[in-house]
Amino acid sequence: MIVLGIESTAHTFGIGIVNDSRKGEKKVLANVKDTFTTKKGGIIPAKAADHHVDVCDIVLKDALAIAKLKLEDVNVIAYSQSPGIGHCLKIGAMFARSLSAKYNKPLVGVNHCIAHLEIGRLVTSAKDPVLLYLSGANTQVIAYEGKKYRIFGETLDMGIGNFLDSFARDLGLGFPGGPVVEIFAKKGKYVELPYSVKGMDMNFGGMLTNLKQKIKSGKYKKEDLCYSIQETAFAMMVEVAERALAHCDKKELLLGGGVACNKRLQEMCNKMCKARGAKMFVPANEFLVDNAAMIAWLGLLQFKAGDKLKIEKADIKPYLRTDEIEVKWRKD
Ligand code: ATP
Ligand code: FE2
């Protein structure tokens, strides 16, 4: 079966194409995207939506060319239905509806966070992992229990990527900040920062205020602040992920989201996993960051489990949470 997926939850407009009759990672035939960016970072919803309208045709054309397919060959159209920014989600849903109507193809709406987890299960050998999902807007620890992907811990304020970007902006490192912070951190020494894990949840507001004060004081080296923000914030993530592994009695940790590209984060997670006899899985960067192959893949799993949307029901659900969705496609 061939499924075309459309991603449009925030900055990224993407088209991915998957075919489940091929093996392993080769199931992904195309994974094309175009990302809306501004110099200072952040997102202006209406402008991001305009960007998605501008690029949708060319991204589709490129994806079909890479997959060597025509729309007629596609069996199902999937789109990111939740969660995300309303303005952006609407463009993806409209594009999916128009393709579905024009080519008479069934439609499936999918959840972006669950898609990160399912693409990880496809492209690594993880079977039943705890997902540490660290992106710009999202910071969640997710695991499968009782027919649902449950959220075991999450940020109580901003996502870790937005937190790193905001710190990097104050330090004059440009946008996106995460990759630059990673480079500066390599030459830094530790300075103490507030560490905030509450039960299974975490927050970054206090650490950001503290960092802003340290930047303003002019007494600290950039490298030291970059090193310390990574050590502190990542240790918070690792603590929650470890407790989720213990609580669920699972033996696999899967990473997802743009911040998971960070090598120091990967190293810290790996150490924790080794110490408790668990295994860490890291998909290639193209499947860590927002991408449409994951939307196509989850669409395929859902369609095979009987999910299908009538065009008039193909809406968006900007606030739908991961644990509100019944996981019909897993047998365990
Ligand atoms: P979502 O809509 O799911 O929240 P997003 O639009 O923020 O996702 P992603 O590509 O998943 O997109 O993540 C982008 C974030 O990842 C940015 O905040 C960026 O700074 C961060 N990032 C990318 N590479 C690194 C890195 N090497 N180290 C730390 N952070 C990184
Ligand atoms: Fe994402």
Tab-separated table of C-alpha atoms and ligand atoms in Angstrom:
chain	number	residue	atom	x	y	z
A	1	MET	CA	0.000	0.000	0.000
A	2	ILE	CA	1.241	3.505	-0.892
A	3	VAL	CA	0.368	6.434	1.382
A	4	LEU	CA	1.099	10.115	0.834
A	5	GLY	CA	1.387	12.147	4.044
A	6	ILE	CA	1.166	15.898	4.574
A	7	GLU	CA	2.839	17.627	7.545
A	8	SER	CA	1.843	21.190	8.456
A	9	THR	CA	1.626	21.495	12.259
A	10	ALA	CA	3.969	24.506	12.550
A	11	HIS	CA	7.020	25.806	10.610
A	12	THR	CA	7.355	22.829	8.289
A	13	PHE	CA	5.303	21.979	5.223
A	14	GLY	CA	6.231	18.497	4.073
A	15	ILE	CA	5.113	15.662	1.825
A	16	GLY	CA	6.220	12.112	2.520
A	17	ILE	CA	5.421	8.938	0.608
A	18	VAL	CA	5.667	5.416	2.053
A	19	ASN	CA	5.111	1.942	0.666
A	20	ASP	CA	4.785	-0.927	3.147
A	21	SER	CA	5.564	-3.631	0.629
A	22	ARG	CA	9.250	-2.611	0.806
A	23	LYS	CA	11.674	-3.435	3.632
A	24	GLY	CA	12.839	-1.389	6.683
A	25	GLU	CA	13.818	2.227	6.033
A	26	LYS	CA	13.311	1.595	2.306
A	27	LYS	CA	9.575	1.833	2.950
A	28	VAL	CA	10.088	5.612	2.841
A	29	LEU	CA	10.034	6.568	-0.846
A	30	ALA	CA	10.140	10.344	-0.400
A	31	ASN	CA	10.428	12.805	2.470
A	32	VAL	CA	10.469	16.390	1.182
A	33	LYS	CA	9.922	19.567	3.169
A	34	ASP	CA	10.179	23.316	3.112
A	35	THR	CA	10.447	25.218	6.385
A	36	PHE	CA	9.254	28.723	7.223
A	37	THR	CA	11.962	30.617	9.108
A	38	THR	CA	12.524	34.136	10.341
A	39	LYS	CA	15.875	35.660	11.345
A	40	LYS	CA	14.921	35.945	15.001
A	41	GLY	CA	13.039	32.660	15.231
A	42	GLY	CA	9.539	32.337	16.611
A	43	ILE	CA	6.503	31.897	14.417
A	44	ILE	CA	3.923	34.287	13.002
A	45	PRO	CA	1.026	31.872	12.368
A	46	ALA	CA	-0.534	33.727	9.415
A	47	LYS	CA	2.862	34.111	7.700
A	48	ALA	CA	3.751	30.450	8.235
A	49	ALA	CA	0.379	29.520	6.723
A	50	ASP	CA	1.081	31.783	3.707
A	51	HIS	CA	4.438	30.023	3.343
A	52	HIS	CA	2.724	26.625	3.307
A	53	VAL	CA	0.296	27.812	0.598
A	54	ASP	CA	3.216	29.109	-1.476
A	55	VAL	CA	5.283	25.908	-1.328
A	56	CYS	CA	2.686	23.105	-1.251
A	57	ASP	CA	2.582	22.490	-5.007
A	58	ILE	CA	6.317	22.379	-5.499
A	59	VAL	CA	6.922	20.171	-2.436
A	60	LEU	CA	4.292	17.757	-3.762
A	61	LYS	CA	5.862	17.768	-7.217
A	62	ASP	CA	9.327	17.086	-5.784
A	63	ALA	CA	8.093	14.261	-3.545
A	64	LEU	CA	6.295	12.514	-6.410
A	65	ALA	CA	9.349	12.901	-8.647
A	66	ILE	CA	11.673	11.412	-5.987
A	67	ALA	CA	9.273	8.498	-5.407
A	68	LYS	CA	8.862	8.108	-9.193
A	69	LEU	CA	5.080	8.031	-8.770
A	70	LYS	CA	1.972	9.836	-9.917
A	71	LEU	CA	-0.882	10.774	-7.615
A	72	GLU	CA	-2.956	8.099	-9.308
A	73	ASP	CA	-0.564	5.477	-7.829
A	74	VAL	CA	-1.207	6.622	-4.251
A	75	ASN	CA	-3.772	4.615	-2.242
A	76	VAL	CA	-4.399	6.893	0.731
A	77	ILE	CA	-3.849	10.555	1.670
A	78	ALA	CA	-2.854	11.215	5.308
A	79	TYR	CA	-2.444	14.611	6.968
A	80	SER	CA	-1.406	15.961	10.364
A	81	GLN	CA	-4.706	16.654	12.086
A	82	SER	CA	-3.371	17.354	15.602
A	83	PRO	CA	-1.836	19.020	17.601
A	84	GLY	CA	-0.449	22.258	16.204
A	85	ILE	CA	-1.040	25.836	15.175
A	86	GLY	CA	-4.542	26.258	13.721
A	87	HIS	CA	-3.462	28.492	10.803
A	88	CYS	CA	-0.847	25.951	9.690
A	89	LEU	CA	-2.899	22.800	10.278
A	90	LYS	CA	-5.707	24.239	8.140
A	91	ILE	CA	-3.505	24.503	5.064
A	92	GLY	CA	-2.448	20.849	5.311
A	93	ALA	CA	-6.036	19.706	5.881
A	94	MET	CA	-7.311	21.760	2.930
A	95	PHE	CA	-4.558	20.422	0.675
A	96	ALA	CA	-5.357	16.850	1.764
A	97	ARG	CA	-9.074	17.357	1.155
A	98	SER	CA	-8.537	18.801	-2.309
A	99	LEU	CA	-6.197	15.950	-3.339
A	100	SER	CA	-8.631	13.422	-1.907
A	101	ALA	CA	-11.554	14.937	-3.834
A	102	LYS	CA	-9.657	15.385	-7.096
A	103	TYR	CA	-8.125	11.899	-7.186
A	104	ASN	CA	-10.845	10.074	-5.266
A	105	LYS	CA	-8.543	8.776	-2.506
A	106	PRO	CA	-9.479	7.961	1.096
A	107	LEU	CA	-8.333	10.344	3.840
A	108	VAL	CA	-6.789	9.693	7.260
A	109	GLY	CA	-6.039	12.295	9.961
A	110	VAL	CA	-3.051	11.604	12.234
A	111	ASN	CA	-1.501	12.890	15.449
A	112	HIS	CA	1.917	14.496	14.985
A	113	CYS	CA	3.391	13.365	18.339
A	114	ILE	CA	2.388	9.730	17.832
A	115	ALA	CA	3.802	9.941	14.306
A	116	HIS	CA	7.244	10.763	15.809
A	117	LEU	CA	7.018	7.566	17.836
A	118	GLU	CA	5.774	5.336	15.020
A	119	ILE	CA	8.403	6.465	12.508
A	120	GLY	CA	11.008	5.696	15.171
A	121	ARG	CA	9.625	2.166	15.482
A	122	LEU	CA	9.804	1.846	11.692
A	123	VAL	CA	13.344	3.091	11.071
A	124	THR	CA	15.009	1.618	14.181
A	125	SER	CA	14.511	-1.809	15.695
A	126	ALA	CA	12.700	-0.408	18.758
A	127	LYS	CA	9.541	-2.397	19.456
A	128	ASP	CA	7.889	-0.994	22.551
A	129	PRO	CA	9.905	2.074	23.545
A	130	VAL	CA	9.475	5.018	25.847
A	131	LEU	CA	9.677	8.043	23.536
A	132	LEU	CA	11.588	11.114	24.688
A	133	TYR	CA	10.102	13.721	22.346
A	134	LEU	CA	12.097	16.946	22.426
A	135	SER	CA	11.264	19.563	19.805
A	136	GLY	CA	10.696	23.308	19.639
A	137	ALA	CA	7.205	23.379	21.066
A	138	ASN	CA	6.923	19.884	22.548
A	139	THR	CA	8.670	18.189	25.451
A	140	GLN	CA	7.007	14.938	26.411
A	141	VAL	CA	7.808	11.444	27.645
A	142	ILE	CA	5.358	9.054	25.982
A	143	ALA	CA	4.826	5.291	26.291
A	144	TYR	CA	2.248	2.702	25.241
A	145	GLU	CA	0.018	1.336	27.994
A	146	GLY	CA	-3.498	-0.082	27.707
A	147	LYS	CA	-4.308	0.810	24.077
A	148	LYS	CA	-3.092	4.393	24.392
A	149	TYR	CA	0.119	6.358	24.098
A	150	ARG	CA	0.218	7.879	27.581
A	151	ILE	CA	2.098	11.031	28.503
A	152	PHE	CA	4.185	10.197	31.555
A	153	GLY	CA	5.850	13.565	31.888
A	154	GLU	CA	5.956	16.881	30.068
A	155	THR	CA	6.990	20.498	30.259
A	156	LEU	CA	4.742	22.733	32.295
A	157	ASP	CA	5.711	25.852	30.371
A	158	MET	CA	7.751	26.089	27.136
A	159	GLY	CA	9.194	23.313	24.963
A	160	ILE	CA	12.916	22.614	25.365
A	161	GLY	CA	13.765	23.722	21.789
A	162	ASN	CA	12.020	27.087	22.220
A	163	PHE	CA	13.819	27.433	25.555
A	164	LEU	CA	17.241	26.814	23.952
A	165	ASP	CA	16.368	29.156	21.053
A	166	SER	CA	15.274	31.915	23.386
A	167	PHE	CA	18.483	31.631	25.440
A	168	ALA	CA	20.572	31.583	22.247
A	169	ARG	CA	18.785	34.688	20.950
A	170	ASP	CA	19.614	36.579	24.164
A	171	LEU	CA	23.211	35.497	23.815
A	172	GLY	CA	23.273	36.742	20.193
A	173	LEU	CA	23.814	33.282	18.691
A	174	GLY	CA	21.052	33.551	16.032
A	175	PHE	CA	18.297	31.100	15.147
A	176	PRO	CA	17.875	28.148	15.432
A	177	GLY	CA	19.873	28.262	18.638
A	178	GLY	CA	20.125	24.592	19.589
A	179	PRO	CA	22.861	23.566	17.118
A	180	VAL	CA	25.013	26.649	17.931
A	181	VAL	CA	24.626	26.079	21.686
A	182	GLU	CA	25.851	22.518	21.107
A	183	ILE	CA	29.057	23.790	19.464
A	184	PHE	CA	29.802	26.454	22.125
A	185	ALA	CA	29.072	23.929	24.913
A	186	LYS	CA	32.033	21.810	23.856
A	187	LYS	CA	34.455	24.364	25.347
A	188	GLY	CA	32.496	25.282	28.456
A	189	LYS	CA	32.707	24.699	32.193
A	190	TYR	CA	29.836	24.165	34.611
A	191	VAL	CA	28.056	27.011	36.390
A	192	GLU	CA	25.096	26.221	38.574
A	193	LEU	CA	21.577	26.766	37.192
A	194	PRO	CA	18.153	26.049	38.724
A	195	TYR	CA	17.067	22.456	38.111
A	196	SER	CA	13.317	21.973	37.998
A	197	VAL	CA	11.616	18.575	37.841
A	198	LYS	CA	8.240	18.382	39.557
A	199	GLY	CA	7.083	14.795	39.881
A	200	MET	CA	7.321	13.626	36.275
A	201	ASP	CA	7.004	17.120	34.784
A	202	MET	CA	9.594	19.818	34.204
A	203	ASN	CA	9.725	23.532	33.535
A	204	PHE	CA	12.255	25.923	32.074
A	205	GLY	CA	10.961	29.411	32.983
A	206	GLY	CA	13.051	29.741	36.151
A	207	MET	CA	16.234	28.588	34.418
A	208	LEU	CA	15.626	31.027	31.542
A	209	THR	CA	15.199	33.988	33.925
A	210	ASN	CA	18.380	32.971	35.759
A	211	LEU	CA	20.282	32.701	32.461
A	212	LYS	CA	19.014	36.101	31.297
A	213	GLN	CA	20.333	37.630	34.542
A	214	LYS	CA	23.679	35.899	34.068
A	215	ILE	CA	23.927	37.154	30.461
A	216	LYS	CA	23.076	40.714	31.561
A	217	SER	CA	25.694	40.682	34.326
A	218	GLY	CA	28.420	40.173	31.704
A	219	LYS	CA	30.341	37.988	34.159
A	220	TYR	CA	29.947	34.660	32.372
A	221	LYS	CA	31.544	33.164	29.289
A	222	LYS	CA	29.193	32.153	26.454
A	223	GLU	CA	30.773	28.723	26.372
A	224	ASP	CA	30.138	28.144	30.087
A	225	LEU	CA	26.479	29.154	29.835
A	226	CYS	CA	25.969	26.909	26.782
A	227	TYR	CA	27.634	23.980	28.530
A	228	SER	CA	25.609	24.484	31.701
A	229	ILE	CA	22.219	24.904	30.016
A	230	GLN	CA	22.781	21.589	28.207
A	231	GLU	CA	24.006	19.724	31.294
A	232	THR	CA	21.136	20.966	33.439
A	233	ALA	CA	18.204	20.811	31.010
A	234	PHE	CA	19.260	17.461	29.530
A	235	ALA	CA	19.761	15.948	33.000
A	236	MET	CA	16.138	16.914	33.743
A	237	MET	CA	14.989	15.065	30.601
A	238	VAL	CA	17.085	12.008	31.412
A	239	GLU	CA	15.717	11.860	34.959
A	240	VAL	CA	12.094	11.827	33.765
A	241	ALA	CA	12.826	9.376	30.944
A	242	GLU	CA	14.537	7.003	33.379
A	243	ARG	CA	11.610	7.106	35.773
A	244	ALA	CA	9.193	6.383	32.912
A	245	LEU	CA	11.310	3.364	31.872
A	246	ALA	CA	11.240	2.080	35.449
A	247	HIS	CA	7.537	2.732	35.972
A	248	CYS	CA	6.484	1.051	32.697
A	249	ASP	CA	9.077	-1.690	33.044
A	250	LYS	CA	10.253	-1.028	29.490
A	251	LYS	CA	13.721	-1.681	28.122
A	252	GLU	CA	13.901	0.700	25.159
A	253	LEU	CA	14.310	4.465	24.932
A	254	LEU	CA	13.551	6.121	21.593
A	255	LEU	CA	14.505	9.725	20.840
A	256	GLY	CA	12.415	12.090	18.709
A	257	GLY	CA	12.207	15.824	17.875
A	258	GLY	CA	14.817	18.310	16.646
A	259	VAL	CA	16.595	18.682	20.012
A	260	ALA	CA	17.288	14.930	19.965
A	261	CYS	CA	19.833	15.648	17.154
A	262	ASN	CA	22.093	16.904	19.980
A	263	LYS	CA	25.025	14.530	20.496
A	264	ARG	CA	25.498	15.378	24.183
A	265	LEU	CA	21.817	14.612	24.843
A	266	GLN	CA	22.243	11.294	23.031
A	267	GLU	CA	25.359	10.519	25.088
A	268	MET	CA	23.578	11.242	28.384
A	269	CYS	CA	20.575	9.109	27.409
A	270	ASN	CA	22.853	6.304	26.311
A	271	LYS	CA	24.707	6.306	29.658
A	272	MET	CA	21.446	6.146	31.571
A	273	CYS	CA	20.163	3.291	29.391
A	274	LYS	CA	23.369	1.298	29.734
A	275	ALA	CA	23.324	1.683	33.515
A	276	ARG	CA	19.865	0.133	33.715
A	277	GLY	CA	20.220	-2.502	31.012
A	278	ALA	CA	18.017	-0.681	28.495
A	279	LYS	CA	18.737	0.194	24.856
A	280	MET	CA	18.655	3.613	23.211
A	281	PHE	CA	17.425	4.158	19.646
A	282	VAL	CA	18.071	7.305	17.604
A	283	PRO	CA	16.505	7.641	14.136
A	284	ALA	CA	18.463	9.530	11.440
A	285	ASN	CA	18.120	13.323	11.743
A	286	GLU	CA	15.612	13.545	8.869
A	287	PHE	CA	13.210	11.415	10.954
A	288	LEU	CA	13.970	13.212	14.234
A	289	VAL	CA	12.937	16.670	13.047
A	290	ASP	CA	9.443	17.419	11.785
A	291	ASN	CA	8.869	15.430	8.613
A	292	ALA	CA	6.025	14.110	6.501
A	293	ALA	CA	7.221	10.529	6.076
A	294	MET	CA	6.099	9.959	9.667
A	295	ILE	CA	2.634	11.308	8.853
A	296	ALA	CA	2.370	8.984	5.837
A	297	TRP	CA	3.571	5.997	7.896
A	298	LEU	CA	1.116	6.533	10.774
A	299	GLY	CA	-1.627	7.156	8.174
A	300	LEU	CA	-0.817	3.762	6.672
A	301	LEU	CA	-0.983	2.005	10.060
A	302	GLN	CA	-4.297	3.684	10.900
A	303	PHE	CA	-5.878	3.023	7.507
A	304	LYS	CA	-4.984	-0.658	7.760
A	305	ALA	CA	-6.609	-0.713	11.203
A	306	GLY	CA	-9.837	0.665	9.694
A	307	ASP	CA	-9.480	4.448	10.104
A	308	LYS	CA	-10.925	6.599	7.365
A	309	LEU	CA	-12.358	10.135	7.324
A	310	LYS	CA	-15.193	11.500	5.224
A	311	ILE	CA	-14.081	14.696	3.489
A	312	GLU	CA	-16.546	16.813	5.498
A	313	LYS	CA	-15.143	15.305	8.712
A	314	ALA	CA	-11.525	15.972	7.782
A	315	ASP	CA	-11.072	18.806	10.270
A	316	ILE	CA	-8.184	19.920	12.467
A	317	LYS	CA	-7.758	19.381	16.212
A	318	PRO	CA	-5.108	21.884	17.359
A	319	TYR	CA	-5.345	20.926	21.050
A	320	LEU	CA	-5.892	17.157	20.878
A	321	ARG	CA	-3.569	15.354	23.267
A	322	THR	CA	-1.586	12.223	22.534
A	323	ASP	CA	-3.466	10.174	25.141
A	324	GLU	CA	-6.917	10.935	23.729
A	325	ILE	CA	-6.328	8.671	20.729
A	326	GLU	CA	-7.159	4.971	20.792
A	327	VAL	CA	-4.280	2.992	19.319
A	328	LYS	CA	-6.134	0.541	17.088
A	329	TRP	CA	-3.132	-0.492	15.013
A	330	ARG	CA	-1.135	-2.221	17.772
A	331	LYS	CA	-2.001	-5.758	18.721
A	332	ASP	CA	-0.107	-5.875	22.036
B	1	ATP	P1	7.283	20.758	16.839
B	1	ATP	O1	6.279	21.477	16.008
B	1	ATP	O2	7.093	19.280	16.859
B	1	ATP	O3	7.436	21.328	18.210
B	1	ATP	P2	9.525	22.137	15.629
B	1	ATP	O4	8.805	22.907	14.611
B	1	ATP	O5	10.051	22.893	16.766
B	1	ATP	O6	8.673	20.902	16.112
B	1	ATP	P3	11.838	20.338	15.235
B	1	ATP	O7	12.571	20.255	13.946
B	1	ATP	O8	11.363	19.068	15.821
B	1	ATP	O9	10.713	21.384	14.895
B	1	ATP	O10	12.777	21.013	16.341
B	1	ATP	C1	13.386	22.267	16.175
B	1	ATP	C2	14.173	22.584	17.442
B	1	ATP	O11	15.301	21.704	17.549
B	1	ATP	C3	14.722	24.001	17.488
B	1	ATP	O12	14.363	24.578	18.714
B	1	ATP	C4	16.240	23.799	17.385
B	1	ATP	O13	16.993	24.778	18.103
B	1	ATP	C5	16.408	22.430	18.000
B	1	ATP	N1	17.642	21.757	17.590
B	1	ATP	C6	18.013	21.357	16.348
B	1	ATP	N2	19.251	20.810	16.364
B	1	ATP	C7	19.667	20.838	17.663
B	1	ATP	C8	20.863	20.427	18.343
B	1	ATP	N3	21.871	19.874	17.706
B	1	ATP	N4	20.903	20.626	19.687
B	1	ATP	C9	19.887	21.174	20.354
B	1	ATP	N5	18.748	21.580	19.774
B	1	ATP	C10	18.644	21.430	18.441
B	2	FE2	FE	7.426	17.528	15.890
